[in-house]
Amino acid sequence: MVVHRSELVAAIELKSQVGSFGNNFNNRTEEAIGTAHDLWTAYREEAFGKQPRPFVGWLMLVEDAPKSRATVKDSSPHFPVLEAFKGASYLKRYDLLCQKLVQEQLYTTAALITSPRSAADTGKFAEMSAMTGLKTFVTALAGHVAATAARLG
């Protein structure tokens, strides 16, 4: 959290996942949606005081591994699987999640970065798309902070 003069300027959730992609993907998805809903409920109820909307970001680091890149088996006995999810890997599904979190205005921006375990010492990472990339995330945050600084002086 970034707080300036008792104003919530930004709240950023940092998450990661290594291995065990199936259940953990569902858990991370539920956590992201629930956390955002809780924050916006608190904002609506003026739990942070009367203030402009804060920046709300979600940044996910996922292990780049064969299992995170493999096609996920689709199983939906009652309704068809949405086209975007057909044959999508967990990394692709995380990318779609980030896009949807922003489209639904749950987060100001959401980013997904991937990195193999072997990069722990080097910091090497990759992005799935420019829309959910780190540059987009940091630029949106910097813009919000600059606007807040100009407003608060």
XYZ file of N, CA and C in Angstrom:
459
model
N 0.837 -1.181 0.000
C 0.000 0.000 0.000
C 0.876 1.236 0.000
N 0.401 2.247 -0.696
C 1.030 3.560 -0.680
C -0.003 4.527 -0.120
N 0.334 5.138 1.000
C -0.549 6.098 1.650
C 0.198 7.411 1.772
N -0.461 8.505 1.375
C 0.145 9.828 1.483
C -0.887 10.769 2.073
N -0.528 11.421 3.175
C -1.435 12.351 3.860
C -2.790 11.687 4.138
N -2.746 10.486 4.657
C -3.937 9.703 5.022
C -4.800 9.304 3.824
N -4.268 9.435 2.617
C -5.001 9.026 1.419
C -4.381 7.754 0.864
N -5.225 6.769 0.567
C -4.753 5.561 -0.085
C -4.491 5.896 -1.549
N -3.229 5.940 -1.909
C -2.830 6.274 -3.278
C -2.819 5.017 -4.140
N -2.270 3.942 -3.604
C -2.155 2.709 -4.384
C -2.163 1.492 -3.471
N -2.735 0.423 -3.994
C -2.701 -0.882 -3.335
C -2.313 -1.892 -4.409
N -1.260 -2.634 -4.150
C -0.759 -3.595 -5.127
C -0.660 -4.952 -4.464
N -1.247 -5.938 -5.120
C -1.147 -7.306 -4.629
C -0.127 -8.038 -5.490
N 0.836 -8.663 -4.822
C 1.877 -9.427 -5.495
C 1.652 -10.904 -5.199
N 1.539 -11.705 -6.241
C 1.300 -13.130 -6.087
C 2.304 -13.901 -6.931
N 2.500 -15.167 -6.578
C 3.373 -16.030 -7.376
C 2.856 -17.454 -7.304
N 3.292 -18.232 -8.284
C 2.939 -19.644 -8.296
C 4.063 -20.445 -8.928
N 4.472 -21.483 -8.203
C 5.477 -22.427 -8.682
C 4.857 -23.808 -8.560
N 4.741 -24.529 -9.672
C 4.188 -25.873 -9.659
C 2.727 -25.920 -9.276
N 2.160 -27.122 -9.200
C 0.786 -27.390 -8.788
C -0.198 -26.395 -9.417
N -0.240 -26.364 -10.744
C -0.966 -25.308 -11.449
C -2.485 -25.417 -11.391
N -3.031 -26.622 -11.376
C -4.482 -26.802 -11.443
C -5.261 -26.085 -10.365
N -5.216 -26.576 -9.139
C -5.969 -25.966 -8.046
C -5.475 -24.567 -7.724
N -4.179 -24.349 -7.818
C -3.647 -23.038 -7.471
C -4.138 -21.949 -8.417
N -4.319 -22.277 -9.696
C -4.862 -21.276 -10.623
C -6.254 -20.852 -10.163
N -7.094 -21.811 -9.845
C -8.445 -21.482 -9.373
C -8.402 -20.664 -8.084
N -7.525 -21.050 -7.157
C -7.405 -20.312 -5.894
C -6.961 -18.876 -6.127
N -5.954 -18.681 -6.976
C -5.455 -17.325 -7.247
C -6.526 -16.474 -7.919
N -7.297 -17.092 -8.797
C -8.383 -16.369 -9.471
C -9.422 -15.900 -8.464
N -9.837 -16.797 -7.596
C -10.826 -16.442 -6.578
C -10.294 -15.372 -5.640
N -9.023 -15.487 -5.245
C -8.415 -14.488 -4.362
C -8.382 -13.115 -5.029
N -8.001 -13.068 -6.291
C -7.897 -11.783 -7.004
C -9.252 -11.088 -7.075
N -10.275 -11.844 -7.433
C -11.617 -11.266 -7.548
C -12.140 -10.861 -6.173
N -11.965 -11.715 -5.180
C -12.451 -11.420 -3.833
C -11.766 -10.221 -3.200
N -10.462 -10.152 -3.354
C -9.709 -9.020 -2.794
C -10.160 -7.706 -3.420
N -10.317 -7.708 -4.732
C -10.756 -6.483 -5.418
C -12.162 -6.095 -4.970
N -13.026 -7.064 -4.881
C -14.401 -6.774 -4.452
C -14.414 -6.182 -3.039
N -13.619 -6.759 -2.143
C -13.524 -6.238 -0.778
C -12.997 -4.801 -0.772
N -11.966 -4.548 -1.555
C -11.382 -3.203 -1.585
C -12.385 -2.188 -2.112
N -13.068 -2.504 -3.216
C -14.012 -1.542 -3.789
C -15.249 -1.372 -2.909
N -15.611 -2.388 -2.148
C -16.698 -2.234 -1.175
C -16.268 -1.265 -0.078
N -15.052 -1.432 0.408
C -14.528 -0.518 1.438
C -14.438 0.905 0.889
N -14.017 1.047 -0.358
C -13.923 2.366 -0.986
C -15.320 3.002 -1.075
N -16.298 2.219 -1.552
C -17.672 2.719 -1.684
C -18.229 3.169 -0.336
N -17.890 2.417 0.709
C -18.381 2.735 2.047
C -17.530 3.792 2.748
N -16.571 4.355 2.021
C -15.684 5.421 2.503
C -14.858 5.003 3.705
N -14.447 3.720 3.722
C -13.583 3.230 4.794
C -12.219 3.913 4.764
N -11.833 4.431 3.613
C -10.555 5.148 3.485
C -10.767 6.651 3.566
N -11.976 7.063 3.871
C -12.326 8.476 3.856
C -12.822 8.845 2.460
N -13.227 10.068 2.304
C -13.679 10.545 0.996
C -12.444 10.923 0.198
N -12.213 10.216 -0.888
C -10.997 10.446 -1.665
C -11.192 9.960 -3.093
N -10.327 10.380 -4.012
C -10.382 9.851 -5.376
C -10.043 8.356 -5.389
N -10.404 7.689 -6.479
C -10.111 6.253 -6.614
C -8.611 6.011 -6.524
N -8.200 5.029 -5.744
C -6.783 4.679 -5.698
C -6.399 3.812 -6.905
N -5.120 3.700 -7.130
C -4.592 2.740 -8.095
C -4.663 1.381 -7.417
N -5.197 0.385 -8.123
C -5.264 -0.964 -7.578
C -4.631 -1.901 -8.608
N -3.523 -2.523 -8.219
C -2.795 -3.368 -9.153
C -2.665 -4.801 -8.669
N -2.561 -5.706 -9.635
C -2.374 -7.133 -9.347
C -1.232 -7.614 -10.223
N -0.165 -8.111 -9.604
C 1.016 -8.565 -10.328
C 1.271 -10.026 -9.992
N 1.278 -10.862 -11.017
C 1.421 -12.305 -10.849
C 2.700 -12.793 -11.517
N 3.503 -13.549 -10.768
C 4.687 -14.217 -11.294
C 4.399 -15.711 -11.300
N 4.481 -16.330 -12.478
C 4.206 -17.757 -12.618
C 5.447 -18.453 -13.164
N 5.745 -19.599 -12.594
C 6.871 -20.390 -13.074
C 6.656 -20.746 -14.551
N 7.662 -20.468 -15.343
C 7.649 -20.864 -16.746
C 8.184 -22.290 -16.803
N 7.282 -23.238 -16.980
C 7.628 -24.658 -16.951
C 6.769 -25.393 -17.977
N 7.168 -26.585 -18.362
C 6.353 -27.345 -19.316
C 4.889 -27.476 -18.889
N 4.634 -27.694 -17.605
C 3.247 -27.858 -17.138
C 2.457 -26.543 -17.170
N 3.128 -25.409 -17.021
C 2.403 -24.138 -17.089
C 2.114 -23.744 -18.534
N 2.877 -24.302 -19.470
C 2.686 -24.021 -20.895
C 1.852 -25.076 -21.616
N 1.573 -26.199 -20.967
C 0.819 -27.290 -21.592
C -0.664 -26.935 -21.710
N -1.302 -27.496 -22.703
C -2.741 -27.318 -22.892
C -3.495 -27.904 -21.699
N -4.457 -27.142 -21.188
C -5.285 -27.597 -20.078
C -6.486 -28.342 -20.657
N -6.777 -29.491 -20.099
C -7.928 -30.278 -20.546
C -9.208 -29.531 -20.177
N -10.056 -29.333 -21.173
C -11.324 -28.646 -20.962
C -12.401 -29.670 -20.647
N -13.144 -29.443 -19.565
C -14.219 -30.348 -19.194
C -15.399 -29.521 -18.704
N -16.435 -29.481 -19.523
C -17.629 -28.737 -19.157
C -18.835 -29.506 -19.699
N -19.412 -30.391 -18.876
C -20.478 -31.256 -19.368
C -21.803 -30.552 -19.686
N -22.023 -29.372 -19.132
C -23.330 -28.726 -19.296
C -23.351 -27.577 -20.291
N -22.249 -26.846 -20.388
C -22.203 -25.686 -21.271
C -20.870 -25.680 -22.002
N -20.826 -25.062 -23.165
C -19.570 -25.055 -23.916
C -18.511 -24.170 -23.241
N -17.276 -24.571 -23.425
C -16.146 -23.781 -22.919
C -16.018 -22.539 -23.803
N -15.798 -21.402 -23.195
C -15.610 -20.178 -23.973
C -14.424 -20.358 -24.922
N -14.546 -19.820 -26.090
C -13.551 -19.999 -27.149
C -12.137 -19.624 -26.694
N -12.008 -18.533 -25.963
C -10.679 -18.065 -25.532
C -9.961 -19.072 -24.637
N -10.729 -19.919 -23.955
C -10.129 -20.869 -23.027
C -9.880 -22.248 -23.635
N -10.388 -22.488 -24.813
C -10.211 -23.800 -25.453
C -8.737 -24.021 -25.759
N -8.185 -25.065 -25.177
C -6.791 -25.408 -25.432
C -5.782 -24.451 -24.824
N -6.217 -23.564 -23.949
C -5.322 -22.572 -23.351
C -4.516 -23.184 -22.203
N -3.250 -22.851 -22.145
C -2.381 -23.276 -21.044
C -2.710 -22.460 -19.800
N -2.093 -22.833 -18.665
C -2.291 -22.029 -17.460
C -1.714 -20.631 -17.632
N -0.604 -20.505 -18.333
C -0.052 -19.166 -18.571
C -1.016 -18.326 -19.399
N -1.593 -18.906 -20.434
C -2.567 -18.180 -21.257
C -3.790 -17.825 -20.420
N -4.216 -18.736 -19.555
C -5.378 -18.454 -18.704
C -5.083 -17.331 -17.716
N -3.865 -17.285 -17.187
C -3.492 -16.166 -16.315
C -3.494 -14.859 -17.100
N -3.013 -14.910 -18.331
C -3.011 -13.710 -19.166
C -4.447 -13.233 -19.399
N -5.330 -14.159 -19.711
C -6.744 -13.812 -19.889
C -7.352 -13.274 -18.599
N -6.996 -13.875 -17.474
C -7.480 -13.390 -16.185
C -7.068 -11.935 -15.976
N -5.798 -11.631 -16.206
C -5.326 -10.255 -16.041
C -6.111 -9.291 -16.916
N -6.345 -9.678 -18.159
C -7.113 -8.821 -19.067
C -8.532 -8.604 -18.552
N -9.159 -9.673 -18.075
C -10.541 -9.571 -17.582
C -10.620 -8.758 -16.290
N -9.634 -8.885 -15.426
C -9.630 -8.111 -14.185
C -9.640 -6.617 -14.472
N -8.950 -6.210 -15.524
C -8.910 -4.799 -15.911
C -10.189 -4.416 -16.657
N -10.624 -5.260 -17.590
C -11.850 -4.966 -18.345
C -13.055 -4.812 -17.430
N -13.110 -5.601 -16.382
C -14.219 -5.526 -15.427
C -14.004 -4.447 -14.371
N -12.925 -3.698 -14.497
C -12.583 -2.594 -13.602
C -12.409 -3.022 -12.155
N -11.955 -4.267 -11.977
C -11.622 -4.722 -10.634
C -10.237 -4.223 -10.231
N -9.364 -4.065 -11.211
C -8.010 -3.554 -10.991
C -7.717 -2.476 -12.024
N -6.933 -1.489 -11.616
C -6.492 -0.462 -12.555
C -5.681 -1.110 -13.656
N -4.783 -2.006 -13.262
C -4.009 -2.790 -14.211
C -3.582 -4.086 -13.543
N -3.323 -5.080 -14.373
C -2.888 -6.386 -13.879
C -1.794 -6.893 -14.803
N -0.768 -7.470 -14.226
C 0.372 -7.936 -15.019
C 0.697 -9.384 -14.709
N 1.221 -10.052 -15.729
C 1.678 -11.420 -15.607
C 3.103 -11.498 -16.127
N 3.996 -11.968 -15.284
C 5.353 -12.240 -15.738
C 5.667 -13.703 -15.450
N 6.511 -14.284 -16.290
C 6.881 -15.685 -16.152
C 8.391 -15.789 -16.019
N 8.818 -16.807 -15.303
C 10.243 -17.011 -15.115
C 10.495 -18.469 -14.741
N 11.502 -19.081 -15.342
C 11.834 -20.452 -14.931
C 12.526 -20.439 -13.574
N 12.470 -21.551 -12.878
C 13.155 -21.644 -11.578
C 14.632 -21.346 -11.709
N 15.209 -21.699 -12.836
C 16.648 -21.499 -13.047
C 17.037 -20.025 -13.088
N 16.069 -19.130 -13.196
C 16.368 -17.698 -13.278
C 16.343 -17.015 -11.918
N 16.265 -17.779 -10.846
C 16.183 -17.190 -9.506
C 17.356 -16.255 -9.215
N 18.516 -16.580 -9.720
C 19.698 -15.750 -9.457
C 19.876 -14.616 -10.457
N 19.265 -14.725 -11.634
C 19.476 -13.726 -12.687
C 18.357 -12.703 -12.783
N 17.160 -13.068 -12.324
C 16.020 -12.161 -12.432
C 15.403 -12.130 -13.819
N 15.826 -13.019 -14.695
C 15.293 -13.059 -16.057
C 13.820 -13.432 -16.021
N 13.007 -12.707 -16.791
C 11.582 -12.997 -16.865
C 11.074 -12.694 -18.268
N 9.866 -13.151 -18.544
C 9.220 -12.894 -19.828
C 7.784 -12.461 -19.568
N 7.165 -11.930 -20.607
C 5.777 -11.484 -20.525
C 4.949 -12.251 -21.543
N 3.674 -12.385 -21.287
C 2.783 -13.088 -22.209
C 2.213 -12.143 -23.267
N 1.983 -10.890 -22.895
C 1.433 -9.909 -23.840
C 1.765 -8.499 -23.360
N 1.773 -7.567 -24.297
C 2.048 -6.170 -23.935
C 0.945 -5.620 -23.032
N -0.267 -6.092 -23.238
C -1.398 -5.597 -22.454
C -1.260 -5.941 -20.973
N -0.634 -7.078 -20.680
C -0.476 -7.499 -19.285
C 0.995 -7.516 -18.883
N 1.802 -6.772 -19.598
C 3.229 -6.744 -19.330
C 3.606 -5.807 -18.193
N 4.823 -5.967 -17.732
C 5.333 -5.165 -16.621
C 5.423 -3.683 -16.982
N 5.790 -3.373 -18.219
C 5.898 -1.969 -18.644
C 4.536 -1.279 -18.558
N 3.493 -1.962 -18.995
C 2.139 -1.398 -18.910
C 1.764 -1.158 -17.454
N 2.078 -2.120 -16.590
C 1.777 -2.019 -15.166
C 2.496 -0.823 -14.536
N 3.794 -0.753 -14.734
C 4.606 0.303 -14.118
C 4.229 1.681 -14.664
N 3.941 1.759 -15.947
C 3.547 3.034 -16.552
C 2.233 3.534 -15.965
N 1.261 2.635 -15.804
C -0.021 3.024 -15.213
C 0.163 3.489 -13.765
N 0.998 2.773 -13.018
C 1.267 3.159 -11.636
C 1.959 4.518 -11.574
N 2.964 4.713 -12.405
C 3.701 5.987 -12.419
C 2.781 7.156 -12.780
N 1.897 6.927 -13.749
C 0.952 7.974 -14.138
C 0.014 8.339 -12.996
N -0.464 7.333 -12.285
C -1.363 7.589 -11.161
C -0.634 8.339 -10.040
N 0.573 7.906 -9.740
C 1.353 8.562 -8.686
C 1.657 10.007 -9.073
N 2.005 10.237 -10.340
C 2.292 11.613 -10.791
C 1.040 12.494 -10.694
N -0.101 11.955 -11.089
C -1.347 12.731 -11.011
C -1.701 13.037 -9.549
N -1.502 12.069 -8.671
C -1.783 12.265 -7.254
C -0.842 13.308 -6.664
N 0.440 13.215 -7.014
C 1.421 14.190 -6.514
C 1.074 15.604 -6.981
N 0.648 15.734 -8.241
C 0.283 17.060 -8.749
C -0.953 17.613 -8.032
N -1.892 16.722 -7.741
C -3.121 17.136 -7.071
C -2.889 17.509 -5.617
N -2.056 16.711 -4.926
C -1.825 16.939 -3.496
C -0.702 17.939 -3.224
N 0.109 18.167 -4.238
C 1.190 19.144 -4.099
C 2.299 18.767 -3.252
